[in-house]
Coordinates of C-alpha atoms and ligand atoms in Angstrom, one line a residue:
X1303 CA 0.0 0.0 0.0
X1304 CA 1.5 3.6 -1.0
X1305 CA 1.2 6.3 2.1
X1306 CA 2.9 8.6 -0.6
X1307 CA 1.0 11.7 -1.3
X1308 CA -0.8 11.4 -4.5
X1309 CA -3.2 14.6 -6.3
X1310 CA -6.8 14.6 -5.1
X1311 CA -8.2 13.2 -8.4
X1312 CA -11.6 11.8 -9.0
X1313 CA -10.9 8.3 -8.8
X1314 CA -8.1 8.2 -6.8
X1315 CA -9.6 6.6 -3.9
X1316 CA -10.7 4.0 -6.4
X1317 CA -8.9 1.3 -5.4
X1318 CA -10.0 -2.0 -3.9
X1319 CA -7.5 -3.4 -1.1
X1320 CA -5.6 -6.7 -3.0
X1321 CA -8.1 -9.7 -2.5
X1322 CA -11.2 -7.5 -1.6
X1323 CA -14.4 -8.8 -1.8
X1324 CA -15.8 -7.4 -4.6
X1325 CA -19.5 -8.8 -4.3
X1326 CA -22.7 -7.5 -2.3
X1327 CA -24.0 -10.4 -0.2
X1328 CA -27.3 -12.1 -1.2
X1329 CA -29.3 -10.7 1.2
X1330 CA -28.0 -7.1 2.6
X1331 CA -30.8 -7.7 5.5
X1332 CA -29.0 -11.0 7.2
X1333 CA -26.4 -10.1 9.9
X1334 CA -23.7 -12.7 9.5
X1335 CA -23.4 -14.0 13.1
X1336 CA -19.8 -14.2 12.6
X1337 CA -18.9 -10.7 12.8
X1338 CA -21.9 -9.3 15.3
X1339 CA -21.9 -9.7 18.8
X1340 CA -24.3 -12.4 19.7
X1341 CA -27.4 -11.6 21.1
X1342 CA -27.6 -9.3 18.2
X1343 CA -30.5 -9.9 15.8
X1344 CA -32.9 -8.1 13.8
X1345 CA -36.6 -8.4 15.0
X1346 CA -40.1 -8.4 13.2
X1347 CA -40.3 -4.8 12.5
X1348 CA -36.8 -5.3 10.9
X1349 CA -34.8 -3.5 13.6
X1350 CA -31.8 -4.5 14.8
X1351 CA -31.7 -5.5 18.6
X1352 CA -28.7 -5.9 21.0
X1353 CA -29.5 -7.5 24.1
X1354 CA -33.1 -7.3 23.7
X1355 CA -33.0 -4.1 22.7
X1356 CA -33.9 -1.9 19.8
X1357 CA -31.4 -0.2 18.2
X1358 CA -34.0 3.0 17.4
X1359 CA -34.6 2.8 20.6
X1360 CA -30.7 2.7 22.1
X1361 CA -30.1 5.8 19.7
X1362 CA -32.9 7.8 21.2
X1363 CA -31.3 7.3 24.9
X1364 CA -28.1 7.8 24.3
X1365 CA -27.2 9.4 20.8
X1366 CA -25.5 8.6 18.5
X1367 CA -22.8 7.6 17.6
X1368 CA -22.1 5.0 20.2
X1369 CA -20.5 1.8 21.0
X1370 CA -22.7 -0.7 22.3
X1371 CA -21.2 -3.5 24.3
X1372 CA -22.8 -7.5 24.5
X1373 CA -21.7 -7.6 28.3
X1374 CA -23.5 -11.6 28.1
X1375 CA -21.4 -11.5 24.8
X1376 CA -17.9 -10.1 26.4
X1377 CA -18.8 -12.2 29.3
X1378 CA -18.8 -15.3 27.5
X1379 CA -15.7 -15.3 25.7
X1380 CA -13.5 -14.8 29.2
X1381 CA -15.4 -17.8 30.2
X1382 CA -14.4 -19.5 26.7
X1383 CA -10.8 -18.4 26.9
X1384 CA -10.3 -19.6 30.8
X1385 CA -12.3 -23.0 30.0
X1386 CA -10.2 -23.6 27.0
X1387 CA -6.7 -23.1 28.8
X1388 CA -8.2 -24.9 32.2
X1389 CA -6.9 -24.5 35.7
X1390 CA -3.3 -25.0 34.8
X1391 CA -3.2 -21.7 33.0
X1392 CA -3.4 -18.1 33.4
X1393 CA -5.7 -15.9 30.6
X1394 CA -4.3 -12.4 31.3
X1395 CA -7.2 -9.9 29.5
X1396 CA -5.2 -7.3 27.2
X1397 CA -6.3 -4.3 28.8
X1398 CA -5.4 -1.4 26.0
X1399 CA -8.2 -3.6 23.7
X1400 CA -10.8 -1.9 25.5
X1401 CA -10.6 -0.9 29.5
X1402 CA -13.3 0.2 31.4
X1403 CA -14.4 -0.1 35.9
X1404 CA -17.1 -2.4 34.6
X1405 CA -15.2 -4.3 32.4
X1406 CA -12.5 -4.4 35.3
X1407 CA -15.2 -5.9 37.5
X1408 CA -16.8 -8.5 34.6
X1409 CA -12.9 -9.7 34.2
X1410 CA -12.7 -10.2 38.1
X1411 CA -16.2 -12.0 37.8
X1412 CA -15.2 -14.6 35.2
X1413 CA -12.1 -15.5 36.8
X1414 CA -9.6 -13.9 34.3
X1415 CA -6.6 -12.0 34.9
X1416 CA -5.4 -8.1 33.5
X1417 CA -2.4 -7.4 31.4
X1418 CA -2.2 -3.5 32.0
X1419 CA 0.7 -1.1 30.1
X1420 CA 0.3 1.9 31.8
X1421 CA -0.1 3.6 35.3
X1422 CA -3.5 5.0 33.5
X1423 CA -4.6 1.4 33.2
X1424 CA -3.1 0.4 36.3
X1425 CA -5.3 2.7 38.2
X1426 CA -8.9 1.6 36.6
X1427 CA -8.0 -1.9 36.8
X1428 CA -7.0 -1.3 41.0
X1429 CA -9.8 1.4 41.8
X1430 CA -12.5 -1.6 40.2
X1431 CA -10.9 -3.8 42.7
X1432 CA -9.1 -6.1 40.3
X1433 CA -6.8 -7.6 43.0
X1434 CA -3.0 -6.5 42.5
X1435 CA -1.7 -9.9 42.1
X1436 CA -4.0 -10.7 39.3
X1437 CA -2.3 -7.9 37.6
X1438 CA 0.4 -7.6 34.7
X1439 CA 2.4 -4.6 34.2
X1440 CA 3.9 -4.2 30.7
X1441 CA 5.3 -1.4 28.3
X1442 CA 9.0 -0.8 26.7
X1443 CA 9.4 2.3 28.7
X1444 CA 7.6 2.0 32.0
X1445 CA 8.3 5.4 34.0
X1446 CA 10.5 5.3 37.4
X1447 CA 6.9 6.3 38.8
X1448 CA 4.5 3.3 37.4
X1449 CA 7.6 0.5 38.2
X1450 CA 7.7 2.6 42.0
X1451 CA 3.4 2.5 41.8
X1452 CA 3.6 -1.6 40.6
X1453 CA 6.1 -2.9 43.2
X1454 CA 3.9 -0.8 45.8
X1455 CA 0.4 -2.4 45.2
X1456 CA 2.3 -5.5 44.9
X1457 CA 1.0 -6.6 41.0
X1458 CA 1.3 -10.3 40.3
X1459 CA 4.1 -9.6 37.3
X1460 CA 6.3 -7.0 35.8
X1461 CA 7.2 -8.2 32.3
X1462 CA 10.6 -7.1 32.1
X1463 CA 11.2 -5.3 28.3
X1464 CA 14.6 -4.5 28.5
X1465 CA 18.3 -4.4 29.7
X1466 CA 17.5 -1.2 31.7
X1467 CA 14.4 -1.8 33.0
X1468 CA 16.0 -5.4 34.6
X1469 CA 18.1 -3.2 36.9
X1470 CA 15.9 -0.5 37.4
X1471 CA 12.8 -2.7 38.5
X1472 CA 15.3 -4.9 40.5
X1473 CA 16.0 -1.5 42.4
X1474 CA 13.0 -0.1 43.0
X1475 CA 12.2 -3.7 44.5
X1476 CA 15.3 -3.9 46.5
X1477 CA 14.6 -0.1 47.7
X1478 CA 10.8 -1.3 48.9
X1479 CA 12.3 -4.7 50.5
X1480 CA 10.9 -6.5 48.2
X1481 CA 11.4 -9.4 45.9
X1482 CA 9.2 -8.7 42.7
X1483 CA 8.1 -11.3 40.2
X1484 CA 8.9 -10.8 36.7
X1485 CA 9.0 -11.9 33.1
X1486 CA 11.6 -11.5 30.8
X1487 CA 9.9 -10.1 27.4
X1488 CA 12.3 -11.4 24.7
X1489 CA 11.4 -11.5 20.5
X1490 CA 11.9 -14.8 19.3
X1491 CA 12.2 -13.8 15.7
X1492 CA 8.7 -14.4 14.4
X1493 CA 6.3 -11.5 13.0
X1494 CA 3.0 -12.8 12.8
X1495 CA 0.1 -11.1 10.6
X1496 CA -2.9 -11.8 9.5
X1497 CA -2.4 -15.0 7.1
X1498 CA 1.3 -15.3 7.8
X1499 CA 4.1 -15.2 9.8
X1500 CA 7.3 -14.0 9.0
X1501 CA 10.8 -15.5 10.8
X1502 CA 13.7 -13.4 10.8
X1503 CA 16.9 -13.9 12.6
X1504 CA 16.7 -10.4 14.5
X1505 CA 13.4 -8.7 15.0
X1506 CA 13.7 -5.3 14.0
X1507 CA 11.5 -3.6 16.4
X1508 CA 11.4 -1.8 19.9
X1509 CA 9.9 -4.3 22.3
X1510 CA 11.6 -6.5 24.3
X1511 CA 15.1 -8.6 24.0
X1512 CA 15.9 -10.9 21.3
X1513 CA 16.8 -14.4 21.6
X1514 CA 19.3 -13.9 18.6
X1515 CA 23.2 -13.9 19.9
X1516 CA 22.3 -14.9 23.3
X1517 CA 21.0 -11.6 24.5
X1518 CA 17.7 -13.1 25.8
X1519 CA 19.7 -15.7 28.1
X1520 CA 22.5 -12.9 29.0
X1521 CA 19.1 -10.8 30.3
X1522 CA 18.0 -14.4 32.4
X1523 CA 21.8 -14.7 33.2
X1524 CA 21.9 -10.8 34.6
X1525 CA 17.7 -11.0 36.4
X1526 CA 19.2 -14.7 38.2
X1527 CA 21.9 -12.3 40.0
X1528 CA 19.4 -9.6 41.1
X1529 CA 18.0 -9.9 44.9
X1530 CA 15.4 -7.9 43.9
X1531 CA 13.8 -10.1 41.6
X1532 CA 12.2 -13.3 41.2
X1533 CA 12.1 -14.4 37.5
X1534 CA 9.1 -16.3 37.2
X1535 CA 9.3 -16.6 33.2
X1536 CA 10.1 -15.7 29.9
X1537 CA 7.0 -13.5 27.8
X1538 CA 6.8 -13.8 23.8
X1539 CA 4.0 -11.6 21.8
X1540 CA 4.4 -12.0 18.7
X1541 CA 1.8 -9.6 17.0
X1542 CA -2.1 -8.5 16.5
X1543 CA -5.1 -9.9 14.3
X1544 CA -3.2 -13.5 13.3
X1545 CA -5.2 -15.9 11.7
X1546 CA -2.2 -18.4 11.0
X1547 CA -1.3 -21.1 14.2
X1548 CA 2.2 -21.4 12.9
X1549 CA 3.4 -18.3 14.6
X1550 CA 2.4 -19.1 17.9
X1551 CA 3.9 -23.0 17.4
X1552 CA 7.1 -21.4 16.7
X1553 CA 7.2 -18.8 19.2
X1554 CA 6.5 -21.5 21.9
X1555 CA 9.2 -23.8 20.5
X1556 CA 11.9 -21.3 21.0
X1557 CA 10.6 -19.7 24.3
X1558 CA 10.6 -23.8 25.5
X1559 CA 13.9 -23.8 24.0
X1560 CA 15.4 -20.8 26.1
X1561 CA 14.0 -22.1 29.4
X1562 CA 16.0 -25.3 28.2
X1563 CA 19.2 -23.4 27.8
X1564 CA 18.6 -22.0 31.2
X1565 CA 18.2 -25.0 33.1
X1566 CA 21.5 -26.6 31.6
X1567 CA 23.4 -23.0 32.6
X1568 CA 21.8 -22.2 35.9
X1569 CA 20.1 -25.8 36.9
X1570 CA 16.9 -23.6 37.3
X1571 CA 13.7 -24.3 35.5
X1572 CA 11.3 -21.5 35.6
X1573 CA 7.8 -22.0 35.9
X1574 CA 6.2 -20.0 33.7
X1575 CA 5.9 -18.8 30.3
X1576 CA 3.7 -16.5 28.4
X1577 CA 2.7 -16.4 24.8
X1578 CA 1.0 -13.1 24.6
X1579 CA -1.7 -12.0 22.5
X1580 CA -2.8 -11.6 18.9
X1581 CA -5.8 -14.4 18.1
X1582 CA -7.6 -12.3 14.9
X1583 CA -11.3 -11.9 15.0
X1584 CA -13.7 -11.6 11.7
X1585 CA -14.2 -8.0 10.6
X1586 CA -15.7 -9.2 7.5
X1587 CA -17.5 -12.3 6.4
X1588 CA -14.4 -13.0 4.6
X1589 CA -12.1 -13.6 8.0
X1590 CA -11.9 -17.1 9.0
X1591 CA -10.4 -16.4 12.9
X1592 CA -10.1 -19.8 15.1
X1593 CA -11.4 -20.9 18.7
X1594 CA -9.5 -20.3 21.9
X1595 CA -9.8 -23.6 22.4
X1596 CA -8.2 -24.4 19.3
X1597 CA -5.5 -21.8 20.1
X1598 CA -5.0 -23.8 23.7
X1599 CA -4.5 -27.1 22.1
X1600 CA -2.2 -26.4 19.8
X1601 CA -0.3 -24.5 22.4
X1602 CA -0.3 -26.9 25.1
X1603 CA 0.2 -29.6 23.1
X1604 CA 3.2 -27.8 21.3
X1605 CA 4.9 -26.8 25.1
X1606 CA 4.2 -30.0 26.4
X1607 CA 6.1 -32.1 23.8
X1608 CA 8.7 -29.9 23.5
X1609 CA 9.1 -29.5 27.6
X1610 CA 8.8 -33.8 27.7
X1611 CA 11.7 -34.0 24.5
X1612 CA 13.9 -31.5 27.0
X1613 CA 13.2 -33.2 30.4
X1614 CA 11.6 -30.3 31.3
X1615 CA 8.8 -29.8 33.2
X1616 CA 6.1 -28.1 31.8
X1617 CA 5.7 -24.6 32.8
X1618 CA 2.4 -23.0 33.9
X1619 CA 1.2 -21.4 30.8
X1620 CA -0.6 -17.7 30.1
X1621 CA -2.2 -16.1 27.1
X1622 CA -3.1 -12.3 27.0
X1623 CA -6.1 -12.1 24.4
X1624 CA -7.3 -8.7 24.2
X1625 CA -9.0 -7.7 20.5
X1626 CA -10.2 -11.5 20.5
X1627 CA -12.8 -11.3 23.7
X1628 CA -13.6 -7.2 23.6
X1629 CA -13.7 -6.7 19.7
X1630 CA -16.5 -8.5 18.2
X1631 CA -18.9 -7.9 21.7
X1632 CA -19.7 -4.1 20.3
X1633 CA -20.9 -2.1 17.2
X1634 CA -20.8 1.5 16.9
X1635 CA -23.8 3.0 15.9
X1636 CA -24.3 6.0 13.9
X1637 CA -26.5 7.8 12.1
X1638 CA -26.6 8.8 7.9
X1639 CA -26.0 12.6 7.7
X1640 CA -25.5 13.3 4.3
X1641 CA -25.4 10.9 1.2
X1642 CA -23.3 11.8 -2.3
X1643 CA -23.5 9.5 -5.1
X1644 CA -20.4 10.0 -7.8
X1645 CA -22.1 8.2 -10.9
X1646 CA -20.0 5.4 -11.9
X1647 CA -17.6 5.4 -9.1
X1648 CA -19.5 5.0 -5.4
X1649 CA -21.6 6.5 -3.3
X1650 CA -20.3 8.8 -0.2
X1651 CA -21.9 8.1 2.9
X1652 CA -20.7 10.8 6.1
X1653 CA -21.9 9.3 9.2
X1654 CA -21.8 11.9 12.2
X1655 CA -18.4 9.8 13.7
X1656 CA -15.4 9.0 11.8
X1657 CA -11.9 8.7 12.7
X1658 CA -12.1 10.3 16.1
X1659 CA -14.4 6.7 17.0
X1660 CA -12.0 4.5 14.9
X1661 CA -8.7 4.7 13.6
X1662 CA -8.0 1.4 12.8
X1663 CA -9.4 2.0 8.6
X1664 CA -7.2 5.7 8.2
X1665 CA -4.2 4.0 11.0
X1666 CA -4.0 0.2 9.2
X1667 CA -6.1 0.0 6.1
X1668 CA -8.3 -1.4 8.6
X1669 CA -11.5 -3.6 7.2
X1670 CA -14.9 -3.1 8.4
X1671 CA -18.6 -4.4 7.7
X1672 CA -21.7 -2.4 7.8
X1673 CA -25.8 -2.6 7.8
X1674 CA -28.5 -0.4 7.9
X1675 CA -29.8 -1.8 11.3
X1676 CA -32.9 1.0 12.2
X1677 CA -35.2 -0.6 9.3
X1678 CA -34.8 -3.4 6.0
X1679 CA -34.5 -2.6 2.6
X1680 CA -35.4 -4.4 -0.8
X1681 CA -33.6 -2.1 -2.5
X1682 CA -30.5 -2.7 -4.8
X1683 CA -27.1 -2.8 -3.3
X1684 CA -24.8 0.3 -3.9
X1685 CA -21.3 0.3 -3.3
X1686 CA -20.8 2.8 -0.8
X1687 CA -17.6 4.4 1.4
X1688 CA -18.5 5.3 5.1
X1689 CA -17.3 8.6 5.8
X1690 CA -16.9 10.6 9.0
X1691 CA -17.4 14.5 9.9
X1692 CA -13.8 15.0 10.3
X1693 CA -11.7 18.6 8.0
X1694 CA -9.9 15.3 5.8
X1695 CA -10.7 12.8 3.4
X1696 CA -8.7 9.9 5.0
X1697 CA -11.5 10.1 7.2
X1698 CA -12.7 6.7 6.5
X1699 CA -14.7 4.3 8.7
X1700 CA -15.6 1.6 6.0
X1701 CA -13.6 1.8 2.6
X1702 CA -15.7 -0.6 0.6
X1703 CA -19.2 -2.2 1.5
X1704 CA -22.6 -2.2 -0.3
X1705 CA -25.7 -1.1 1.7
X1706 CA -29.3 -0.5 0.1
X1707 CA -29.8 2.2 -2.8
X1708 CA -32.3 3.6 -1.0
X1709 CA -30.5 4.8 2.0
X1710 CA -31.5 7.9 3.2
X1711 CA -30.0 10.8 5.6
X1712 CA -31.4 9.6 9.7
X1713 CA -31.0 5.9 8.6
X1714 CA -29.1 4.2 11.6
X1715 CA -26.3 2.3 10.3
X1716 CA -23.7 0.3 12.1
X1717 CA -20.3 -0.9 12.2
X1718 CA -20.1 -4.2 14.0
X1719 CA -16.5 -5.4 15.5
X1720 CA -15.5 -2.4 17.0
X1721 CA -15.1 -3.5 20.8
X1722 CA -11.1 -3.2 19.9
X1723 CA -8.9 -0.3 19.7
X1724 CA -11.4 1.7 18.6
X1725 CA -12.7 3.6 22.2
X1726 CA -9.2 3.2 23.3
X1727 CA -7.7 4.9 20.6
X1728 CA -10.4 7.6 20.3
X1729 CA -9.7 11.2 20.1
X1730 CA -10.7 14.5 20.2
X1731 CA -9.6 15.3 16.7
X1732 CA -11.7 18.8 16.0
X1733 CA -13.2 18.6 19.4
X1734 CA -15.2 16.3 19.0
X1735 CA -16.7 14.2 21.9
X1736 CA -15.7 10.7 21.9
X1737 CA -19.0 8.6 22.0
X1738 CA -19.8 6.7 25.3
X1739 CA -19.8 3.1 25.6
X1740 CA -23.1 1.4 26.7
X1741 CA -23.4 -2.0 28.1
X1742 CA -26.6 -4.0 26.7
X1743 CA -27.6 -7.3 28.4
X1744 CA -30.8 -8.6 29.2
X1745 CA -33.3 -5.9 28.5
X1746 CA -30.9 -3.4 30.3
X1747 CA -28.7 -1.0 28.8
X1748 CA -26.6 0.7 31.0
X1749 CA -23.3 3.3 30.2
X1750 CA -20.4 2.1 31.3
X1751 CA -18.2 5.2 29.9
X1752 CA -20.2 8.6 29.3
X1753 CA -20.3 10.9 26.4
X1754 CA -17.9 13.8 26.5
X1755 CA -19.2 16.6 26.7
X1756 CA -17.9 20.1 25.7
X1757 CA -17.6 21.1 29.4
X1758 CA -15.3 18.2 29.6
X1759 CA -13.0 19.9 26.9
X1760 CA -12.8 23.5 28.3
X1761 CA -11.9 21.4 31.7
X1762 CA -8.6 20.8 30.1
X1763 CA -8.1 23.9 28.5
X1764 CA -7.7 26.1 30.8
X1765 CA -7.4 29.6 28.9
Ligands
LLP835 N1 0.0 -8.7 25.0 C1 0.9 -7.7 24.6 C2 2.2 -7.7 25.2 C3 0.5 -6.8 23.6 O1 1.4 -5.9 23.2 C4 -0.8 -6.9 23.0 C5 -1.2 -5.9 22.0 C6 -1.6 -7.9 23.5 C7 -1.2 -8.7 24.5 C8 -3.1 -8.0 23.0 O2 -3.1 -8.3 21.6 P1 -4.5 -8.7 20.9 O3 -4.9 -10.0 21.5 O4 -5.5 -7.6 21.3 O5 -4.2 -8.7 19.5 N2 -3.9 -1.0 17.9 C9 -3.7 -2.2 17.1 C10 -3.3 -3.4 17.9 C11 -2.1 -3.2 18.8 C12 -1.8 -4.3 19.6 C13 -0.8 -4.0 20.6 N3 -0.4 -5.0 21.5 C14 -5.0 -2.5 16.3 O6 -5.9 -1.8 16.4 O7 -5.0 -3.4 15.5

């Protein structure tokens, strides 16, 4: 994909991403179940309902646009993840998917652990009572503060990210009297994406320590020495929105190969390891994603031969989903502003969001799917481009989809998928408000983050 500036020609948006799917469905009515949350339906009257409820209805309480959450939904999927992985593993929820007091507390509920990467989402994830010690702190650049906070409230795991940050959190401890657990992040030379993995001998990126020329077992060598420390285990994430097994496999072979190394040089075996995030979800009809419990047996299967071939035993194992339990609970609802058909080419559709709601489509080339969910149509399909409010025209929500010809400005339309990265990378680009977030389950539809209001931005600016 080119990111190089190009003139602002008719057609020069007129591109379909390579293996796009160029065809309207059959039937633009049917929600395919695989990319809704899943109470979501459409009822009699041909409105869409989450949790029981209408959407009509939802937009008249809260406004649009809006996330709306499946908390049954979001609910669900811990329990499927922590089922999958069963009582000999950890399932650490990947807090910067999607963070929120309630969510803390639903989290807590079902049993699951938090994966947090900053002292912002340290703080929701203790003031919602998630217990310190369920609690993973992360980040390549963790401030003396946070690492000074974490050791404090005593959180379960620091994952170590690199050489620094080994002597500085073994410090800090040391200074508190205390001995903190940790991880040692390292890259294991495999870049996961969507239908691929890539393996390269050094990973050119900024997060954690490689395994290449022994550096990952100098860092083990150097965290053994520290009094301040307990290592506890060695942390691999090898990327977001993966599709393909064979990343992961080969990501747990070397990690499983580094905690052999260790035990031959120190006669230690550490007891954990962690295999990160990065399970993909379906944004369109066309994504295929698998089952956390498919995801736990090839994992545990892979660790547990590997360990047995080594004479190792096998180490407890965690996984920190984050896009794969939040993302496909929501949709973000919006309504049709204004509508602008370019014969031959494809019809413009400006919602009253955009890219302040979700970068993912301007950030990543991000795909999305979308229905008219306040009523049905028999009309013909158009090919349209979702378009926000925002002063540029990479403001783009849904490049290419097809919804009814006879769409009309105060249609509801929807976005489905968007419980990921998309309230948690939200902005205020133009001053605009960033939507709430609204829980549905059961009847009952409850917000869980409020709408900013404009009060909220003069609060900050403070003249
Ligand atoms: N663990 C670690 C150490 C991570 O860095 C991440 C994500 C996860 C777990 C959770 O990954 P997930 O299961 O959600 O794929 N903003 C991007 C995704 C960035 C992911 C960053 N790290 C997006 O919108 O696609």
């Amino acid at each position: 994909m080119s990111r190089s500036a190009h003139p602002a020609g008719p057609r020069h948006a007129d591109v379909y991403p390579e293996g796009h799917y160029t065809a309207p469905a059959a039937d633009l009515n049917v929600l395919d179940e695989k990319v809704w949350a899943r109470t979501v339906r459409r009822n009699a009257d041909g409105v869409v309902t989450v949790g029981g409820r209408e959407v009509s209805r939802l937009a008249e309480e809260f406004g649009t646009p809006a996330y709306f959450l499946d908390e049954s939904d979001f609910r669900a999927r811990c329990r499927a993840w922590a089922d999958a992985f069963g009582p000999d593993a950890d399932v650490f929820y990947a807090g910067k998917a999607f963070l929120s007091r309630a969510v803390v507390r639903w989290l807590k509920e079902e049993g699951l652990n938090l994966d947090v990467c900053s002292g912002g989402e340290l703080t929701t994830a203790l003031d919602a009572g998630m217990p310190a010690e369920r609690i993973a702190f992360h980040g390549n650049n963790k401030s003396v503060e946070e690492i000074e906070r974490a050791v404090r409230v005593g959180v379960g795991r620091i994952v170590l990210d690199s050489f620094q940050e080994i002597v500085r959190v073994a410090h800090i401890a040391q200074s508190q009297g205390k001995r903190q657990r940790v991880q040692i992040r390292v890259t294991v030379g495999v870049e996961a994406h969507t239908h691929e993995f890539i393996a390269t001998a050094h990973e050119d990126q900024k997060f954690g320590i490689a395994l290449a020329d022994g550096q990952a077992a100098e860092a083990v060598r150097r965290a053994l020495r520290l009094d301040g420390l307990e290592l506890i285990g060695i942390h691999s994430h090898i990327g977001s929105q993966i599709f393909d097994m064979a990343g992961f496999e080969v990501s747990a072979r070397r990690v499983v190969q580094l905690l052999t190394e260790v035990r031959d040089e120190h006669g230690v075996e550490l007891p954990e390891i962690d295999l990160g995030g990065g399970l993909g979800i379906a944004y369109t009809s066309e994504d295929d994603p698998r089952e956390p419990h498919e995801i736990a047996k090839a994992l545990t299967e892979i660790v547990g031969r590997e360990c047995e071939a080594a004479g190792l035993s096998t180490p407890r194992i965690s996984v920190e989903p984050g896009r794969a339990i939040v993302g496909p609970t929501a949709f973000t609802l919006y309504e049709v502003g204004t509508i602008k058909p370019l014969e031959g080419l494809r019809t413009y559709v400006s919602v009253d969001g955009g890219m302040s709601d979700n970068i993912r489509t301007a950030l990543y080339d991000a795909e999305y799917s979308v229905a008219l969910v306040s009523r049905t149509s028999d009309a013909e399909p158009m090919l349209v481009r979702v378009v926000g409010k925002h002063c540029e025209s990479g403001d783009i929500v849904v490049r290419d989809a097809f919804l009814p010809a006879d769409l009309a400005p105060g249609d509801l339309i929807a976005v489905p998928a968007t419980g990921a990265y998309c309230r948690s990378m939200a902005s205020n680009y133009n001053h605009s408000l960033r939507p709430p977030v609204v829980a549905v389950n059961d009847g009952e539809a409850r917000v869980i983050v409020r709408r900013e209001t404009e009060e909220d931005l003069l609060r900050l600016d403070v003249g």
